[in-house]
């Protein structure tokens, strides 16, 4: 780590310590302070990466998609209107990028015999070994959920977003969010039924 | 089941803390009364915790560094433009560049179009060669063309190229022959002028010279294009002038030649057509245009006959005909200001007539005005018209002599013969003699009573019938014959009118008999 990186790191830590909120960082960036963007990224990058990971159930595309997400943020930040939480806006972009990726994967699968993402992450209950990793199994089970159910469930249980925020981020009604989360849980419960005792 | 689903959905929402307080109170009460509801609530809470407990990915400490590099790279690649805008930006940029280019080079498109036109013109004018093969045009054809301005373009003589004058100026027509096309005889001209051998040789050389020019003026090719040199009119005038220059060597003829014309005769022979000899009006079934064509007369293919050349003309007429009147364009060299000019073309199924465009007809004819006087030459001569009326001694009849000055032709003292036959009305025959015809003669009717019905010569012109009769031209007049006395003054006036009619014969000395009598029909004058 060179001196510049150390200094940058210290500056980031100080910003976080100073509890600069997202809006302040965005304003600072829009006023020309490039490091404010790095602070924003540092603050939210892991949430974005995990959100992508849980939605795709694969680590292969996390880096590419998360970079696309923050590149979009970088380019659109001047258009941010401060009318919603930055995280809501950020997750909206993330969800859209994930959807774009899945769409591209579907198109790619037309031209290839195998779809790596699909084949690598298929979860078959009977295929687990006795010394299975529970966490990994749950993650795989979540990944197996239909996209429409998976997105609100992850945003709720993993990111801790309210139904309204999920509605804003995904563009669906709160009533629908509520219904989909319920259906996602019911589906997940069925998928994890063989290990009910261990998990539930 | 649906009711349970709705309840469980609300319990799920309650686990998320998303139920309204009143609803939550209801479900808490239900859970107390229903173990199933309670179990569901616990189940959802466990599921929540299970999902929440999914371990997060290890933190990526270099993500920001990579992201910054990625952003720099993307910014450099797109120059700040989203990929979505790339095509639009490309189009806008291209438009701006093209607009700027055309602004700075306004002639570029014109040049481009002209180049394309040039390619098309090259196609249409490729391998043009004379319509008339060598020896296909006879000396008679050339001589006749000089004075009648008609050139037969097929063996039967049914179709001709003729020089015409329209309201807008000179024009050239490709059409069917008509009765009005007079035919001049080289043989008669030579005989009447009594040309000696040197003069005949000179005349032959002139005819040969213009035969070549005329051959080179009417071109055709296998791409159905007929090209006519706009100079054809000039050639005609110059040819006529040069022939008359030879005629002027005849002393008697020279007497009646306008002095100015005599002086300018040498100029005709020295007219330089070279400057504008390459302006051709090109006609084909697709279009009519004027362009510059340089024909290499030394090319071996120059004299190769074009098959079905008459049909080419016919097809062109038929295909162009629907437009009836159109405008030909001028396709000159780049930068030529005349390239935007147009000229009128009239087309029907049996003729094409086009005005000679001024811009293609610029050869200076220094003696043009004098040349026009040639046309009046015959008229001048015809004014030397002697008319002497003599009454018969008993006052019951008359006779007169009419003498035409024959333009200095040998034997000009010969009279044109008139014949009266009053046995049934007033019949007046005028006989233009052939070379050996005799003198004027009047036949006096034996019964003078017929003059009583003579009412004068009113309407003489309209009653006059013109027809060709044998070798000689005969005018027949038929009219009632009453009150003959005192009508001679009017007769005199009518004779003046008659002299005007005689101007019709000014077409060079004398109308000759047609080659084919069947082709000629009476023409009402």
mmCIF file of C-alpha atoms in Angstrom, chain B residues 47 62 87 97 122 132 145 220 223 256 277 302 324-325 331 333 361 372 380 403 440 511 515:
data_model
loop_
_atom_site.group_PDB
_atom_site.id
_atom_site.type_symbol
_atom_site.label_atom_id
_atom_site.label_comp_id
_atom_site.label_asym_id
_atom_site.label_seq_id
_atom_site.Cartn_x
_atom_site.Cartn_y
_atom_site.Cartn_z
ATOM 1 C CA UNK B 47 -36.736 -18.153 8.040
ATOM 2 C CA UNK B 62 -9.514 -3.221 -3.819
ATOM 3 C CA UNK B 87 -25.445 5.906 -32.816
ATOM 4 C CA UNK B 97 -19.443 16.859 -41.137
ATOM 5 C CA UNK B 122 -20.834 7.970 -72.407
ATOM 6 C CA UNK B 132 -25.349 7.375 -93.900
ATOM 7 C CA UNK B 145 -30.675 19.332 -99.374
ATOM 8 C CA UNK B 220 -26.292 6.581 -84.827
ATOM 9 C CA UNK B 223 -27.496 1.865 -78.128
ATOM 10 C CA UNK B 256 -29.404 39.427 -110.804
ATOM 11 C CA UNK B 277 -18.717 21.029 -84.717
ATOM 12 C CA UNK B 302 -16.426 4.506 -87.932
ATOM 13 C CA UNK B 324 -45.488 14.967 -76.859
ATOM 14 C CA UNK B 325 -43.507 17.959 -75.757
ATOM 15 C CA UNK B 331 -24.813 18.223 -70.687
ATOM 16 C CA UNK B 333 -18.333 20.154 -69.574
ATOM 17 C CA UNK B 361 -25.520 26.756 -82.353
ATOM 18 C CA UNK B 372 -30.902 35.547 -96.530
ATOM 19 C CA UNK B 380 -36.453 39.941 -107.199
ATOM 20 C CA UNK B 403 -42.799 37.431 -119.629
ATOM 21 C CA UNK B 440 -46.734 32.503 -124.972
ATOM 22 C CA UNK B 511 -39.951 24.115 -109.555
ATOM 23 C CA UNK B 515 -39.663 12.218 -109.321
#
